[in-house]
PDB file of C-alpha atoms in Angstrom:
ATOM      1  CA  UNK A   1       6.199  -0.442  12.164  1.00 72.00           C
ATOM      2  CA  UNK A   2       9.456  -0.603  10.219  1.00 84.00           C
ATOM      3  CA  UNK A   3       9.250  -0.440   6.442  1.00 94.00           C
ATOM      4  CA  UNK A   4      10.699  -2.732   3.818  1.00 97.00           C
ATOM      5  CA  UNK A   5      14.482  -2.870   3.973  1.00 97.00           C
ATOM      6  CA  UNK A   6      16.908  -3.872   1.252  1.00 98.00           C
ATOM      7  CA  UNK A   7      20.617  -4.568   1.414  1.00 97.00           C
ATOM      8  CA  UNK A   8      22.998  -3.592   0.055  1.00 97.00           C
ATOM      9  CA  UNK A   9      21.874  -0.213  -1.271  1.00 97.00           C
ATOM     10  CA  UNK A  10      24.610   0.023  -3.887  1.00 97.00           C
ATOM     11  CA  UNK A  11      26.697  -2.624  -5.566  1.00 97.00           C
ATOM     12  CA  UNK A  12      29.312  -2.670  -8.297  1.00 98.00           C
ATOM     13  CA  UNK A  13      30.126  -5.990  -9.926  1.00 98.00           C
ATOM     14  CA  UNK A  14      32.058  -7.224 -12.940  1.00 98.00           C
ATOM     15  CA  UNK A  15      30.605  -9.119 -15.887  1.00 98.00           C
ATOM     16  CA  UNK A  16      30.467 -12.839 -15.207  1.00 98.00           C
ATOM     17  CA  UNK A  17      30.223 -12.490 -11.426  1.00 98.00           C
ATOM     18  CA  UNK A  18      27.162 -13.329  -9.405  1.00 98.00           C
ATOM     19  CA  UNK A  19      25.284 -11.211  -6.879  1.00 98.00           C
ATOM     20  CA  UNK A  20      22.801 -11.762  -4.060  1.00 98.00           C
ATOM     21  CA  UNK A  21      20.370  -9.075  -2.927  1.00 98.00           C
ATOM     22  CA  UNK A  22      18.348  -9.207   0.264  1.00 98.00           C
ATOM     23  CA  UNK A  23      14.900  -7.915   1.204  1.00 98.00           C
ATOM     24  CA  UNK A  24      13.203  -7.875   4.602  1.00 98.00           C
ATOM     25  CA  UNK A  25       9.455  -7.260   4.394  1.00 97.00           C
ATOM     26  CA  UNK A  26       7.228  -5.347   6.768  1.00 96.00           C
ATOM     27  CA  UNK A  27       6.505  -7.399   9.879  1.00 95.00           C
ATOM     28  CA  UNK A  28       3.501  -9.619   9.284  1.00 93.00           C
ATOM     29  CA  UNK A  29       3.735  -9.460   5.501  1.00 94.00           C
ATOM     30  CA  UNK A  30       4.099 -12.859   3.867  1.00 93.00           C
ATOM     31  CA  UNK A  31       4.444 -11.872   0.216  1.00 94.00           C
ATOM     32  CA  UNK A  32       7.623 -10.470  -1.300  1.00 95.00           C
ATOM     33  CA  UNK A  33       7.886  -9.423  -4.946  1.00 95.00           C
ATOM     34  CA  UNK A  34      10.939  -8.281  -6.894  1.00 97.00           C
ATOM     35  CA  UNK A  35      11.035  -5.732  -9.715  1.00 97.00           C
ATOM     36  CA  UNK A  36      13.770  -4.497 -12.007  1.00 97.00           C
ATOM     37  CA  UNK A  37      13.805  -0.872 -13.123  1.00 97.00           C
ATOM     38  CA  UNK A  38      15.852   0.297 -16.104  1.00 94.00           C
ATOM     39  CA  UNK A  39      15.567   3.514 -18.132  1.00 87.00           C
ATOM     40  CA  UNK A  40      14.676   1.590 -21.289  1.00 85.00           C
ATOM     41  CA  UNK A  41      12.256  -1.015 -19.940  1.00 88.00           C
ATOM     42  CA  UNK A  42      10.700   0.731 -16.972  1.00 91.00           C
ATOM     43  CA  UNK A  43       9.532  -1.367 -14.023  1.00 94.00           C
ATOM     44  CA  UNK A  44       9.419  -5.073 -14.797  1.00 95.00           C
ATOM     45  CA  UNK A  45       8.214  -7.870 -12.518  1.00 95.00           C
ATOM     46  CA  UNK A  46      10.773 -10.564 -11.684  1.00 96.00           C
ATOM     47  CA  UNK A  47       9.043 -12.941  -9.267  1.00 93.00           C
ATOM     48  CA  UNK A  48       6.891 -13.212  -6.162  1.00 94.00           C
ATOM     49  CA  UNK A  49       7.269 -15.414  -3.123  1.00 94.00           C
ATOM     50  CA  UNK A  50       4.579 -16.269  -0.601  1.00 92.00           C
ATOM     51  CA  UNK A  51       5.147 -18.546   2.378  1.00 91.00           C
ATOM     52  CA  UNK A  52       8.501 -19.718   0.968  1.00 93.00           C
ATOM     53  CA  UNK A  53       6.987 -20.707  -2.403  1.00 93.00           C
ATOM     54  CA  UNK A  54       7.414 -18.952  -5.710  1.00 92.00           C
ATOM     55  CA  UNK A  55       3.885 -17.972  -6.615  1.00 89.00           C
ATOM     56  CA  UNK A  56       4.506 -15.941  -9.746  1.00 89.00           C
ATOM     57  CA  UNK A  57       7.354 -15.426 -12.195  1.00 92.00           C
ATOM     58  CA  UNK A  58       8.119 -12.782 -14.791  1.00 93.00           C
ATOM     59  CA  UNK A  59       9.783 -13.120 -18.145  1.00 93.00           C
ATOM     60  CA  UNK A  60      13.447 -13.150 -17.135  1.00 96.00           C
ATOM     61  CA  UNK A  61      16.174 -15.700 -17.929  1.00 96.00           C
ATOM     62  CA  UNK A  62      17.053 -18.471 -15.526  1.00 96.00           C
ATOM     63  CA  UNK A  63      20.104 -16.500 -14.337  1.00 97.00           C
ATOM     64  CA  UNK A  64      17.644 -14.651 -12.117  1.00 98.00           C
ATOM     65  CA  UNK A  65      16.479 -16.688  -9.157  1.00 97.00           C
ATOM     66  CA  UNK A  66      15.149 -16.106  -5.698  1.00 97.00           C
ATOM     67  CA  UNK A  67      14.024 -17.678  -2.501  1.00 97.00           C
ATOM     68  CA  UNK A  68      12.119 -16.865   0.648  1.00 97.00           C
ATOM     69  CA  UNK A  69      12.894 -17.942   4.163  1.00 97.00           C
ATOM     70  CA  UNK A  70      10.535 -18.957   6.958  1.00 96.00           C
ATOM     71  CA  UNK A  71      10.710 -15.429   8.437  1.00 94.00           C
ATOM     72  CA  UNK A  72       9.525 -14.046   5.049  1.00 95.00           C
ATOM     73  CA  UNK A  73      12.878 -12.464   4.242  1.00 97.00           C
ATOM     74  CA  UNK A  74      13.754 -12.950   0.606  1.00 98.00           C
ATOM     75  CA  UNK A  75      16.894 -13.041  -1.473  1.00 98.00           C
ATOM     76  CA  UNK A  76      17.355 -12.783  -5.188  1.00 98.00           C
ATOM     77  CA  UNK A  77      20.421 -14.006  -7.022  1.00 98.00           C
ATOM     78  CA  UNK A  78      21.729 -13.104 -10.437  1.00 98.00           C
ATOM     79  CA  UNK A  79      24.424 -15.354 -11.854  1.00 96.00           C
ATOM     80  CA  UNK A  80      26.820 -14.673 -14.727  1.00 97.00           C
ATOM     81  CA  UNK A  81      26.145 -10.950 -14.667  1.00 98.00           C
ATOM     82  CA  UNK A  82      25.775  -9.063 -17.943  1.00 98.00           C
ATOM     83  CA  UNK A  83      26.098  -5.336 -18.578  1.00 97.00           C
ATOM     84  CA  UNK A  84      22.346  -5.202 -19.201  1.00 96.00           C
ATOM     85  CA  UNK A  85      21.664  -6.336 -15.633  1.00 97.00           C
ATOM     86  CA  UNK A  86      22.661  -2.886 -14.403  1.00 97.00           C
ATOM     87  CA  UNK A  87      19.455  -1.598 -12.856  1.00 98.00           C
ATOM     88  CA  UNK A  88      17.615  -0.584  -9.739  1.00 98.00           C
ATOM     89  CA  UNK A  89      16.190  -3.685  -8.053  1.00 98.00           C
ATOM     90  CA  UNK A  90      13.138  -3.036  -5.921  1.00 97.00           C
ATOM     91  CA  UNK A  91      11.353  -5.391  -3.615  1.00 97.00           C
ATOM     92  CA  UNK A  92       7.823  -4.993  -2.372  1.00 96.00           C
ATOM     93  CA  UNK A  93       5.939  -6.648   0.436  1.00 95.00           C
ATOM     94  CA  UNK A  94       2.258  -7.158   1.099  1.00 94.00           C
ATOM     95  CA  UNK A  95       0.047  -9.217   3.360  1.00 90.00           C
ATOM     96  CA  UNK A  96      -0.347 -11.429   0.329  1.00 77.00           C
ATOM     97  CA  UNK A  97      -4.099 -11.915   0.391  1.00 66.00           C
ATOM     98  CA  UNK A  98      -6.127 -10.898  -2.631  1.00 62.00           C
ATOM     99  CA  UNK A  99      -5.050  -7.701  -4.291  1.00 75.00           C
ATOM    100  CA  UNK A 100      -3.431  -6.206  -1.234  1.00 87.00           C
ATOM    101  CA  UNK A 101      -1.509  -2.954  -1.247  1.00 92.00           C
ATOM    102  CA  UNK A 102       2.187  -3.349  -1.941  1.00 94.00           C
ATOM    103  CA  UNK A 103       4.926  -1.413  -0.140  1.00 96.00           C
ATOM    104  CA  UNK A 104       8.362  -0.927  -1.653  1.00 96.00           C
ATOM    105  CA  UNK A 105      11.828  -0.848  -0.172  1.00 97.00           C
ATOM    106  CA  UNK A 106      14.516   1.720  -1.040  1.00 96.00           C
ATOM    107  CA  UNK A 107      16.042  -0.493  -3.726  1.00 97.00           C
ATOM    108  CA  UNK A 108      19.480  -1.842  -4.557  1.00 98.00           C
ATOM    109  CA  UNK A 109      21.304  -0.073  -7.363  1.00 97.00           C
ATOM    110  CA  UNK A 110      23.452  -2.609  -9.210  1.00 98.00           C
ATOM    111  CA  UNK A 111      26.127  -1.521 -11.658  1.00 98.00           C
ATOM    112  CA  UNK A 112      27.810  -4.148 -13.816  1.00 98.00           C
ATOM    113  CA  UNK A 113      31.113  -3.124 -15.416  1.00 97.00           C
TER     114      UNK A 113
ATOM    115  CA  UNK B   1      -2.136  -8.706 -20.840  1.00 87.00           C
ATOM    116  CA  UNK B   2      -3.350  -5.531 -19.244  1.00 91.00           C
ATOM    117  CA  UNK B   3      -1.844  -2.291 -20.539  1.00 95.00           C
ATOM    118  CA  UNK B   4      -1.297   0.854 -18.471  1.00 97.00           C
ATOM    119  CA  UNK B   5      -0.742   4.252 -20.051  1.00 98.00           C
ATOM    120  CA  UNK B   6       0.089   7.464 -18.252  1.00 98.00           C
ATOM    121  CA  UNK B   7      -0.136  11.014 -19.481  1.00 98.00           C
ATOM    122  CA  UNK B   8       1.464  13.411 -19.855  1.00 98.00           C
ATOM    123  CA  UNK B   9       4.949  11.863 -19.923  1.00 97.00           C
ATOM    124  CA  UNK B  10       6.528  15.109 -18.730  1.00 97.00           C
ATOM    125  CA  UNK B  11       5.136  18.104 -16.881  1.00 97.00           C
ATOM    126  CA  UNK B  12       6.801  21.357 -15.833  1.00 97.00           C
ATOM    127  CA  UNK B  13       5.024  23.625 -13.352  1.00 96.00           C
ATOM    128  CA  UNK B  14       5.692  26.767 -11.416  1.00 97.00           C
ATOM    129  CA  UNK B  15       5.476  26.407  -7.676  1.00 97.00           C
ATOM    130  CA  UNK B  16       1.913  26.957  -6.528  1.00 97.00           C
ATOM    131  CA  UNK B  17       0.268  25.628  -9.682  1.00 98.00           C
ATOM    132  CA  UNK B  18      -2.166  22.714  -9.822  1.00 97.00           C
ATOM    133  CA  UNK B  19      -1.841  19.633 -12.014  1.00 96.00           C
ATOM    134  CA  UNK B  20      -3.700  16.503 -13.065  1.00 98.00           C
ATOM    135  CA  UNK B  21      -1.987  13.260 -14.001  1.00 98.00           C
ATOM    136  CA  UNK B  22      -3.911  10.559 -15.823  1.00 98.00           C
ATOM    137  CA  UNK B  23      -3.654   6.764 -15.823  1.00 98.00           C
ATOM    138  CA  UNK B  24      -5.596   4.647 -18.329  1.00 98.00           C
ATOM    139  CA  UNK B  25      -5.805   0.867 -18.107  1.00 96.00           C
ATOM    140  CA  UNK B  26      -7.043  -1.604 -20.666  1.00 95.00           C
ATOM    141  CA  UNK B  27      -9.035  -4.039 -18.520  1.00 92.00           C
ATOM    142  CA  UNK B  28     -11.034  -4.139 -15.317  1.00 89.00           C
ATOM    143  CA  UNK B  29      -8.862  -4.122 -12.196  1.00 88.00           C
ATOM    144  CA  UNK B  30      -9.185  -5.082  -8.541  1.00 86.00           C
ATOM    145  CA  UNK B  31      -7.017  -2.270  -7.266  1.00 92.00           C
ATOM    146  CA  UNK B  32      -4.863   0.613  -8.416  1.00 96.00           C
ATOM    147  CA  UNK B  33      -1.918   2.237  -6.711  1.00 97.00           C
ATOM    148  CA  UNK B  34      -0.245   5.610  -7.224  1.00 98.00           C
ATOM    149  CA  UNK B  35       3.411   6.016  -6.289  1.00 98.00           C
ATOM    150  CA  UNK B  36       5.913   8.855  -6.182  1.00 98.00           C
ATOM    151  CA  UNK B  37       9.485   7.826  -6.897  1.00 96.00           C
ATOM    152  CA  UNK B  38      11.866   9.961  -4.880  1.00 88.00           C
ATOM    153  CA  UNK B  39      15.300  11.064  -6.170  1.00 86.00           C
ATOM    154  CA  UNK B  40      16.913   8.064  -4.490  1.00 88.00           C
ATOM    155  CA  UNK B  41      14.674   5.622  -6.307  1.00 91.00           C
ATOM    156  CA  UNK B  42      12.257   4.532  -3.604  1.00 91.00           C
ATOM    157  CA  UNK B  43       8.601   4.213  -4.534  1.00 95.00           C
ATOM    158  CA  UNK B  44       6.498   6.026  -1.976  1.00 96.00           C
ATOM    159  CA  UNK B  45       2.882   4.931  -1.650  1.00 97.00           C
ATOM    160  CA  UNK B  46       0.450   7.748  -2.364  1.00 98.00           C
ATOM    161  CA  UNK B  47      -2.902   6.036  -2.831  1.00 98.00           C
ATOM    162  CA  UNK B  48      -4.435   2.588  -2.918  1.00 96.00           C
ATOM    163  CA  UNK B  49      -7.636   3.359  -4.786  1.00 96.00           C
ATOM    164  CA  UNK B  50      -9.565   0.671  -6.691  1.00 92.00           C
ATOM    165  CA  UNK B  51     -12.506   3.055  -7.066  1.00 94.00           C
ATOM    166  CA  UNK B  52     -13.855   6.363  -5.790  1.00 96.00           C
ATOM    167  CA  UNK B  53     -11.985   9.380  -4.478  1.00 97.00           C
ATOM    168  CA  UNK B  54      -9.405   9.774  -1.726  1.00 98.00           C
ATOM    169  CA  UNK B  55      -7.578  12.813  -0.435  1.00 97.00           C
ATOM    170  CA  UNK B  56      -4.337  13.214   1.468  1.00 96.00           C
ATOM    171  CA  UNK B  57      -3.337  16.809   2.059  1.00 97.00           C
ATOM    172  CA  UNK B  58      -2.649  18.552  -1.233  1.00 98.00           C
ATOM    173  CA  UNK B  59      -2.990  15.313  -3.150  1.00 98.00           C
ATOM    174  CA  UNK B  60      -6.159  13.553  -4.168  1.00 98.00           C
ATOM    175  CA  UNK B  61      -6.977  10.686  -6.493  1.00 98.00           C
ATOM    176  CA  UNK B  62     -10.067   9.484  -8.292  1.00 98.00           C
ATOM    177  CA  UNK B  63     -10.530   6.117  -9.972  1.00 97.00           C
ATOM    178  CA  UNK B  64     -13.457   5.492 -12.295  1.00 96.00           C
ATOM    179  CA  UNK B  65     -13.196   1.734 -12.632  1.00 93.00           C
ATOM    180  CA  UNK B  66     -16.070   1.409 -15.103  1.00 93.00           C
ATOM    181  CA  UNK B  67     -14.303   3.784 -17.509  1.00 96.00           C
ATOM    182  CA  UNK B  68     -10.843   2.363 -16.782  1.00 97.00           C
ATOM    183  CA  UNK B  69      -8.973   5.455 -15.705  1.00 97.00           C
ATOM    184  CA  UNK B  70      -7.583   7.138 -12.631  1.00 98.00           C
ATOM    185  CA  UNK B  71      -6.570  10.739 -11.999  1.00 98.00           C
ATOM    186  CA  UNK B  72      -4.036  12.119  -9.541  1.00 98.00           C
ATOM    187  CA  UNK B  73      -4.495  15.775  -8.565  1.00 98.00           C
ATOM    188  CA  UNK B  74      -1.701  17.829  -7.077  1.00 97.00           C
ATOM    189  CA  UNK B  75      -2.729  21.231  -5.767  1.00 97.00           C
ATOM    190  CA  UNK B  76      -0.471  24.143  -4.811  1.00 97.00           C
ATOM    191  CA  UNK B  77       2.566  22.232  -6.037  1.00 97.00           C
ATOM    192  CA  UNK B  78       5.878  22.521  -4.200  1.00 96.00           C
ATOM    193  CA  UNK B  79       9.415  21.820  -5.383  1.00 95.00           C
ATOM    194  CA  UNK B  80       9.429  18.717  -3.196  1.00 94.00           C
ATOM    195  CA  UNK B  81       6.657  17.298  -5.395  1.00 96.00           C
ATOM    196  CA  UNK B  82       9.175  16.900  -8.219  1.00 95.00           C
ATOM    197  CA  UNK B  83       9.934  13.369  -9.323  1.00 95.00           C
ATOM    198  CA  UNK B  84       8.288  10.554 -11.213  1.00 97.00           C
ATOM    199  CA  UNK B  85       4.722   9.482 -10.550  1.00 98.00           C
ATOM    200  CA  UNK B  86       3.655   5.942 -11.382  1.00 98.00           C
ATOM    201  CA  UNK B  87       0.319   4.233 -11.393  1.00 98.00           C
ATOM    202  CA  UNK B  88       0.187   0.443 -11.210  1.00 96.00           C
ATOM    203  CA  UNK B  89      -2.521  -2.190 -11.436  1.00 95.00           C
ATOM    204  CA  UNK B  90      -2.375  -5.933 -10.694  1.00 91.00           C
ATOM    205  CA  UNK B  91      -2.517  -8.466 -13.492  1.00 88.00           C
ATOM    206  CA  UNK B  92      -4.775 -11.491 -13.087  1.00 82.00           C
ATOM    207  CA  UNK B  93      -1.817 -13.245 -11.410  1.00 81.00           C
ATOM    208  CA  UNK B  94      -1.289 -10.403  -8.949  1.00 79.00           C
ATOM    209  CA  UNK B  95       1.933  -8.881 -10.247  1.00 89.00           C
ATOM    210  CA  UNK B  96       1.861  -5.114 -10.572  1.00 92.00           C
ATOM    211  CA  UNK B  97       1.825  -3.658 -14.079  1.00 94.00           C
ATOM    212  CA  UNK B  98       3.283  -0.161 -14.096  1.00 96.00           C
ATOM    213  CA  UNK B  99       2.719   2.710 -16.462  1.00 96.00           C
ATOM    214  CA  UNK B 100       5.740   4.471 -17.912  1.00 96.00           C
ATOM    215  CA  UNK B 101       5.388   7.291 -15.417  1.00 97.00           C
ATOM    216  CA  UNK B 102       4.916  11.053 -15.481  1.00 97.00           C
ATOM    217  CA  UNK B 103       8.026  13.096 -14.718  1.00 97.00           C
ATOM    218  CA  UNK B 104       7.051  16.230 -12.840  1.00 96.00           C
ATOM    219  CA  UNK B 105       9.362  19.198 -12.392  1.00 96.00           C
ATOM    220  CA  UNK B 106       8.209  22.018 -10.111  1.00 96.00           C
ATOM    221  CA  UNK B 107      10.202  25.217 -10.508  1.00 96.00           C
ATOM    222  CA  UNK B 108      10.557  27.726  -7.672  1.00 95.00           C
TER     223      UNK B 108
END
């Protein structure tokens, strides 16, 4: 079974631009979660989608948004990029029931200049 | 909210040595995961272990849920074991709460 995939793997953007990242979960998984990893803050939860609905949200500004499609693929968008948004963005998928094991993709490394 | 603390923060070993990494959590949990973050950033699943002991090759993990800690054992370490090891537990809303990680360096 194929693992979680994320595209693109690397991205360089300029302050003020917007960016869209994509995540395809493991086949059969209905939950997709997004995390941001920075050297200073560690791994921080952004949001979770299950069956096209946002089920959980972390403490990030409204510039960070996401959605999930009927095939469980998910996208996250960051508008009006700031230098501090430079990070590794990881998505994870799970079957979504109870406290199921989560599996992570390879990540998208975003650099904002 | 639940707090997760890992120790030690950094560990340097000679190849062939054994090590124990610890994860403490502040509240009862429904599961616990150990991950190894490879040099490219991907989190590789090591163990899903809400309680008890599991083994996978040279790695094993034990979670004592009643005492709110988990241990990851690495035996006969190899240079490929280098990297950052994270433990994570779900909050009551299901999001994973990560520790700050243990950075392991195995020298040849």
